[in-house]
Amino acid sequence: RKEVEQDPGPFNVPEGATVAFNCTYSNSASQSFFWYRQDCRKEPKLLMSVYSSGNEDGRFTAQLNRASQYISLLIRDSKLSDSATYLCVVKPPNNNDMRFGAGTRLTVKP
Amino acid sequence: DAGITQSPRHKVTETGTPVTLRCHQTENHRYMYWYRQDPGHGLRLIHYSYGVKDTDKGEVSDGYSVSRSKTEDFLLTLESATSSQTSVYFCAISESTAGYTFGSGTRLTVV
């Protein structure tokens, strides 16, 4: 079983739609969680950290469910510019590195 | 304003030749990482460093070595390149539990 699993998609949605991605992780003791965004042929960039209480940044909302070991990302009012691959990232305990999901591809269409 | 740069950006090399990729940072971050990214696998850790001359292996370290003689530079060497090492290589930097900042990547093709 992979340490971090994501639905690869692709998700194809119209502009203005709300879309949600889920991610599950295997190590229940994991401590830090992030969502990264990666545009085609570019490097991943930090979108937002995920906190236990949930957090919001504009149209983006991230939530963590420790009991079920999953993380979610909700994008409201999708824009064309949201088209990208979204990577779920988890920091295991006692590690100095992080583990990446394979990514979920989103395409927002006019 | 890039605090992390990778070189070269693209490279084509022949099977069996050694290859060195360079990662340079200006942020004075303690941690530096080398990942490879392949379709369907996501980013996989090759090696990382937690200080000058302090390095450790990641999950896909076979066939790779690293060196960090200065805080700002982290080198990845493919000792004898194979076609399975054709990939996109990303360097990343971080401080403690903060998120990573990635370099722009190196596209390596081994023919």
mmCIF file of C-alpha atoms in Angstrom:
data_model
loop_
_atom_site.group_PDB
_atom_site.id
_atom_site.type_symbol
_atom_site.label_atom_id
_atom_site.label_comp_id
_atom_site.label_asym_id
_atom_site.label_seq_id
_atom_site.Cartn_x
_atom_site.Cartn_y
_atom_site.Cartn_z
ATOM 1 C CA ARG A 1 0.000 0.000 0.000
ATOM 2 C CA LYS A 2 1.331 3.457 -0.890
ATOM 3 C CA GLU A 3 1.944 5.799 2.006
ATOM 4 C CA VAL A 4 -0.107 8.552 0.377
ATOM 5 C CA GLU A 5 -2.878 7.773 -2.074
ATOM 6 C CA GLN A 6 -4.850 10.091 -4.280
ATOM 7 C CA ASP A 7 -7.437 9.647 -6.985
ATOM 8 C CA PRO A 8 -5.443 10.477 -10.127
ATOM 9 C CA GLY A 9 -8.445 11.919 -11.930
ATOM 10 C CA PRO A 10 -8.587 13.634 -14.275
ATOM 11 C CA PHE A 11 -11.310 15.878 -12.952
ATOM 12 C CA ASN A 12 -12.847 17.947 -15.726
ATOM 13 C CA VAL A 13 -15.123 20.674 -14.419
ATOM 14 C CA PRO A 14 -16.699 23.843 -15.822
ATOM 15 C CA GLU A 15 -15.723 27.277 -14.631
ATOM 16 C CA GLY A 16 -17.511 28.207 -11.441
ATOM 17 C CA ALA A 17 -17.891 24.628 -10.258
ATOM 18 C CA THR A 18 -16.945 23.349 -6.838
ATOM 19 C CA VAL A 19 -14.561 20.405 -6.823
ATOM 20 C CA ALA A 20 -13.145 18.319 -3.998
ATOM 21 C CA PHE A 21 -10.123 16.066 -3.821
ATOM 22 C CA ASN A 22 -9.393 13.486 -1.170
ATOM 23 C CA CYS A 23 -6.161 11.907 -0.097
ATOM 24 C CA THR A 24 -5.510 9.077 2.353
ATOM 25 C CA TYR A 25 -2.325 8.361 4.264
ATOM 26 C CA SER A 26 -1.169 5.162 5.918
ATOM 27 C CA ASN A 27 0.867 6.318 8.912
ATOM 28 C CA SER A 28 -1.484 7.391 11.666
ATOM 29 C CA ALA A 29 1.332 9.178 13.501
ATOM 30 C CA SER A 30 2.005 11.586 10.625
ATOM 31 C CA GLN A 31 2.366 15.127 11.828
ATOM 32 C CA SER A 32 2.236 17.663 9.033
ATOM 33 C CA PHE A 33 0.108 17.848 5.952
ATOM 34 C CA PHE A 34 0.181 19.996 2.854
ATOM 35 C CA TRP A 35 -1.359 20.523 -0.543
ATOM 36 C CA TYR A 36 0.932 21.439 -3.407
ATOM 37 C CA ARG A 37 0.025 22.580 -6.872
ATOM 38 C CA GLN A 38 2.045 21.575 -9.924
ATOM 39 C CA ASP A 39 1.551 23.089 -13.344
ATOM 40 C CA CYS A 40 2.517 21.132 -16.429
ATOM 41 C CA ARG A 41 6.310 20.810 -16.739
ATOM 42 C CA LYS A 42 6.859 23.020 -13.698
ATOM 43 C CA GLU A 43 7.948 22.432 -10.135
ATOM 44 C CA PRO A 44 5.468 21.804 -7.321
ATOM 45 C CA LYS A 45 4.537 24.868 -5.293
ATOM 46 C CA LEU A 46 3.054 24.995 -1.842
ATOM 47 C CA LEU A 47 -0.648 25.757 -2.009
ATOM 48 C CA MET A 48 -1.498 25.479 1.663
ATOM 49 C CA SER A 49 -0.749 23.666 4.871
ATOM 50 C CA VAL A 50 -3.515 21.570 6.401
ATOM 51 C CA TYR A 51 -4.352 22.023 10.063
ATOM 52 C CA SER A 52 -6.399 19.826 12.354
ATOM 53 C CA SER A 53 -9.020 22.515 12.735
ATOM 54 C CA GLY A 54 -9.324 22.968 8.987
ATOM 55 C CA ASN A 55 -8.213 26.090 7.191
ATOM 56 C CA GLU A 56 -9.332 28.295 4.379
ATOM 57 C CA ASP A 57 -7.480 30.511 1.939
ATOM 58 C CA GLY A 58 -9.828 32.362 -0.342
ATOM 59 C CA ARG A 59 -11.588 29.826 -2.541
ATOM 60 C CA PHE A 60 -9.567 26.936 -1.138
ATOM 61 C CA THR A 61 -10.464 24.959 1.961
ATOM 62 C CA ALA A 62 -8.346 22.148 3.393
ATOM 63 C CA GLN A 63 -9.469 19.692 6.038
ATOM 64 C CA LEU A 64 -7.816 16.918 7.983
ATOM 65 C CA ASN A 65 -9.564 13.903 9.446
ATOM 66 C CA ARG A 66 -7.059 12.132 11.664
ATOM 67 C CA ALA A 67 -9.433 9.366 12.714
ATOM 68 C CA SER A 68 -9.994 8.320 9.113
ATOM 69 C CA GLN A 69 -6.527 9.371 7.968
ATOM 70 C CA TYR A 70 -7.609 11.494 5.089
ATOM 71 C CA ILE A 71 -7.081 15.020 3.885
ATOM 72 C CA SER A 72 -9.336 16.957 1.590
ATOM 73 C CA LEU A 73 -9.059 20.022 -0.612
ATOM 74 C CA LEU A 74 -12.144 21.922 -1.724
ATOM 75 C CA ILE A 75 -11.979 24.477 -4.502
ATOM 76 C CA ARG A 76 -14.980 26.760 -4.894
ATOM 77 C CA ASP A 77 -15.836 28.867 -7.927
ATOM 78 C CA SER A 78 -13.206 27.157 -10.090
ATOM 79 C CA LYS A 79 -11.178 29.323 -12.445
ATOM 80 C CA LEU A 80 -9.423 28.337 -15.660
ATOM 81 C CA SER A 81 -6.177 29.129 -13.876
ATOM 82 C CA ASP A 82 -6.880 26.415 -11.291
ATOM 83 C CA SER A 83 -6.100 23.786 -13.931
ATOM 84 C CA ALA A 84 -3.108 21.893 -12.567
ATOM 85 C CA THR A 85 -2.131 18.749 -10.719
ATOM 86 C CA TYR A 86 -2.702 18.845 -6.969
ATOM 87 C CA LEU A 87 -0.309 16.884 -4.780
ATOM 88 C CA CYS A 88 -1.142 15.664 -1.309
ATOM 89 C CA VAL A 89 1.917 15.680 0.955
ATOM 90 C CA VAL A 90 2.380 14.082 4.373
ATOM 91 C CA LYS A 91 5.262 14.273 6.817
ATOM 92 C CA PRO A 92 5.732 10.963 8.650
ATOM 93 C CA PRO A 93 6.905 10.953 12.262
ATOM 94 C CA ASN A 94 10.612 10.784 12.968
ATOM 95 C CA ASN A 95 11.432 11.705 9.383
ATOM 96 C CA ASN A 96 13.036 14.752 7.934
ATOM 97 C CA ASP A 97 11.452 14.239 4.546
ATOM 98 C CA MET A 98 7.887 14.170 3.267
ATOM 99 C CA ARG A 99 5.845 11.696 1.257
ATOM 100 C CA PHE A 100 3.992 12.708 -1.866
ATOM 101 C CA GLY A 101 0.869 11.380 -3.462
ATOM 102 C CA ALA A 102 0.997 10.853 -7.223
ATOM 103 C CA GLY A 103 -1.311 13.818 -7.731
ATOM 104 C CA THR A 104 -4.825 14.573 -8.924
ATOM 105 C CA ARG A 105 -5.165 16.337 -12.243
ATOM 106 C CA LEU A 106 -7.763 19.071 -12.566
ATOM 107 C CA THR A 107 -8.881 20.701 -15.788
ATOM 108 C CA VAL A 108 -11.276 23.634 -15.576
ATOM 109 C CA LYS A 109 -13.065 24.320 -18.857
ATOM 110 C CA PRO A 110 -14.846 27.440 -20.085
ATOM 111 C CA ASP B 1 14.086 36.039 -6.906
ATOM 112 C CA ALA B 2 14.671 32.266 -7.060
ATOM 113 C CA GLY B 3 16.280 31.089 -3.824
ATOM 114 C CA ILE B 4 16.997 27.696 -5.335
ATOM 115 C CA THR B 5 18.411 26.898 -8.753
ATOM 116 C CA GLN B 6 19.139 23.627 -10.492
ATOM 117 C CA SER B 7 21.572 22.972 -13.288
ATOM 118 C CA PRO B 8 21.476 21.833 -15.949
ATOM 119 C CA ARG B 9 17.799 22.239 -16.842
ATOM 120 C CA HIS B 10 17.987 19.568 -19.532
ATOM 121 C CA LYS B 11 20.516 16.857 -20.236
ATOM 122 C CA VAL B 12 20.806 13.929 -22.595
ATOM 123 C CA THR B 13 23.471 11.402 -21.748
ATOM 124 C CA GLU B 14 24.525 7.941 -22.799
ATOM 125 C CA THR B 15 24.072 4.764 -20.804
ATOM 126 C CA GLY B 16 27.042 4.052 -18.598
ATOM 127 C CA THR B 17 28.295 7.608 -18.263
ATOM 128 C CA PRO B 18 28.437 9.463 -14.942
ATOM 129 C CA VAL B 19 26.204 12.488 -14.557
ATOM 130 C CA THR B 20 26.159 15.191 -11.881
ATOM 131 C CA LEU B 21 23.227 17.458 -11.195
ATOM 132 C CA ARG B 22 23.662 20.563 -9.098
ATOM 133 C CA CYS B 23 21.315 22.288 -6.670
ATOM 134 C CA HIS B 24 22.225 25.697 -5.324
ATOM 135 C CA GLN B 25 20.332 27.670 -2.660
ATOM 136 C CA THR B 26 20.668 31.180 -1.314
ATOM 137 C CA GLU B 27 18.226 30.734 1.589
ATOM 138 C CA ASN B 28 20.664 29.159 4.059
ATOM 139 C CA HIS B 29 18.166 26.361 4.717
ATOM 140 C CA ARG B 30 19.450 23.377 6.619
ATOM 141 C CA TYR B 31 17.649 20.632 4.720
ATOM 142 C CA MET B 32 18.111 19.825 1.071
ATOM 143 C CA TYR B 33 16.523 16.982 -0.886
ATOM 144 C CA TRP B 34 16.719 15.271 -4.228
ATOM 145 C CA TYR B 35 13.544 13.751 -5.661
ATOM 146 C CA ARG B 36 12.712 12.121 -8.939
ATOM 147 C CA GLN B 37 9.291 12.349 -10.517
ATOM 148 C CA ASP B 38 7.925 9.708 -12.849
ATOM 149 C CA PRO B 39 4.393 9.232 -14.200
ATOM 150 C CA GLY B 40 2.215 7.257 -11.806
ATOM 151 C CA HIS B 41 4.763 7.369 -8.997
ATOM 152 C CA GLY B 42 4.716 10.914 -7.844
ATOM 153 C CA LEU B 43 7.811 12.342 -6.242
ATOM 154 C CA ARG B 44 10.176 9.821 -4.689
ATOM 155 C CA LEU B 45 13.049 10.720 -2.406
ATOM 156 C CA ILE B 46 16.524 9.787 -3.603
ATOM 157 C CA HIS B 47 18.763 11.336 -0.929
ATOM 158 C CA TYR B 48 18.578 14.188 1.483
ATOM 159 C CA SER B 49 20.937 16.287 3.573
ATOM 160 C CA TYR B 50 20.475 17.787 7.021
ATOM 161 C CA GLY B 51 23.717 19.731 7.050
ATOM 162 C CA VAL B 52 27.157 20.026 5.540
ATOM 163 C CA LYS B 53 28.550 16.546 5.007
ATOM 164 C CA ASP B 54 25.426 15.030 6.605
ATOM 165 C CA THR B 55 23.378 13.016 4.146
ATOM 166 C CA ASP B 56 21.043 10.055 4.213
ATOM 167 C CA LYS B 57 19.367 7.718 1.756
ATOM 168 C CA GLY B 58 15.809 7.909 0.580
ATOM 169 C CA GLU B 59 13.558 5.224 -0.851
ATOM 170 C CA VAL B 60 15.165 5.080 -4.329
ATOM 171 C CA SER B 61 18.848 5.705 -3.621
ATOM 172 C CA ASP B 62 20.388 2.791 -5.565
ATOM 173 C CA GLY B 63 22.622 4.066 -8.359
ATOM 174 C CA TYR B 64 22.836 7.573 -6.906
ATOM 175 C CA SER B 65 25.251 9.354 -4.609
ATOM 176 C CA VAL B 66 25.229 12.859 -3.154
ATOM 177 C CA SER B 67 27.586 15.351 -1.630
ATOM 178 C CA ARG B 68 27.159 18.513 0.345
ATOM 179 C CA SER B 69 30.426 20.296 1.020
ATOM 180 C CA LYS B 70 28.799 23.714 1.502
ATOM 181 C CA THR B 71 25.447 24.742 2.924
ATOM 182 C CA GLU B 72 24.364 26.166 -0.387
ATOM 183 C CA ASP B 73 25.237 23.285 -2.720
ATOM 184 C CA PHE B 74 23.849 19.758 -2.942
ATOM 185 C CA LEU B 75 25.122 17.573 -5.771
ATOM 186 C CA LEU B 76 23.468 14.436 -7.106
ATOM 187 C CA THR B 77 25.616 11.985 -9.064
ATOM 188 C CA LEU B 78 24.439 9.111 -11.181
ATOM 189 C CA GLU B 79 27.462 6.894 -11.030
ATOM 190 C CA SER B 80 26.714 5.007 -14.260
ATOM 191 C CA ALA B 81 23.531 6.233 -15.887
ATOM 192 C CA THR B 82 20.895 3.710 -16.968
ATOM 193 C CA SER B 83 17.733 4.164 -19.016
ATOM 194 C CA SER B 84 15.645 3.619 -15.856
ATOM 195 C CA GLN B 85 17.112 6.844 -14.515
ATOM 196 C CA THR B 86 15.472 8.868 -17.256
ATOM 197 C CA SER B 87 13.287 11.150 -15.195
ATOM 198 C CA VAL B 88 12.651 14.656 -13.972
ATOM 199 C CA TYR B 89 14.802 15.461 -10.960
ATOM 200 C CA PHE B 90 13.755 18.072 -8.421
ATOM 201 C CA CYS B 91 15.800 19.566 -5.664
ATOM 202 C CA ALA B 92 14.010 20.986 -2.633
ATOM 203 C CA ILE B 93 14.959 22.964 0.460
ATOM 204 C CA SER B 94 13.257 23.368 3.809
ATOM 205 C CA GLU B 95 13.630 24.427 7.380
ATOM 206 C CA SER B 96 12.384 21.987 10.021
ATOM 207 C CA THR B 97 8.738 21.061 9.517
ATOM 208 C CA ALA B 98 7.944 23.801 7.064
ATOM 209 C CA GLY B 99 6.936 22.987 3.539
ATOM 210 C CA TYR B 100 9.432 22.585 0.772
ATOM 211 C CA THR B 101 10.555 25.029 -1.877
ATOM 212 C CA PHE B 102 11.438 23.272 -5.101
ATOM 213 C CA GLY B 103 13.873 24.091 -7.839
ATOM 214 C CA SER B 104 12.694 24.210 -11.438
ATOM 215 C CA GLY B 105 13.812 20.660 -12.138
ATOM 216 C CA THR B 106 16.245 18.880 -14.420
ATOM 217 C CA ARG B 107 14.950 16.745 -17.264
ATOM 218 C CA LEU B 108 17.404 13.908 -17.735
ATOM 219 C CA THR B 109 17.258 11.502 -20.651
ATOM 220 C CA VAL B 110 19.541 8.480 -20.724
ATOM 221 C CA VAL B 111 19.870 6.959 -24.182
#
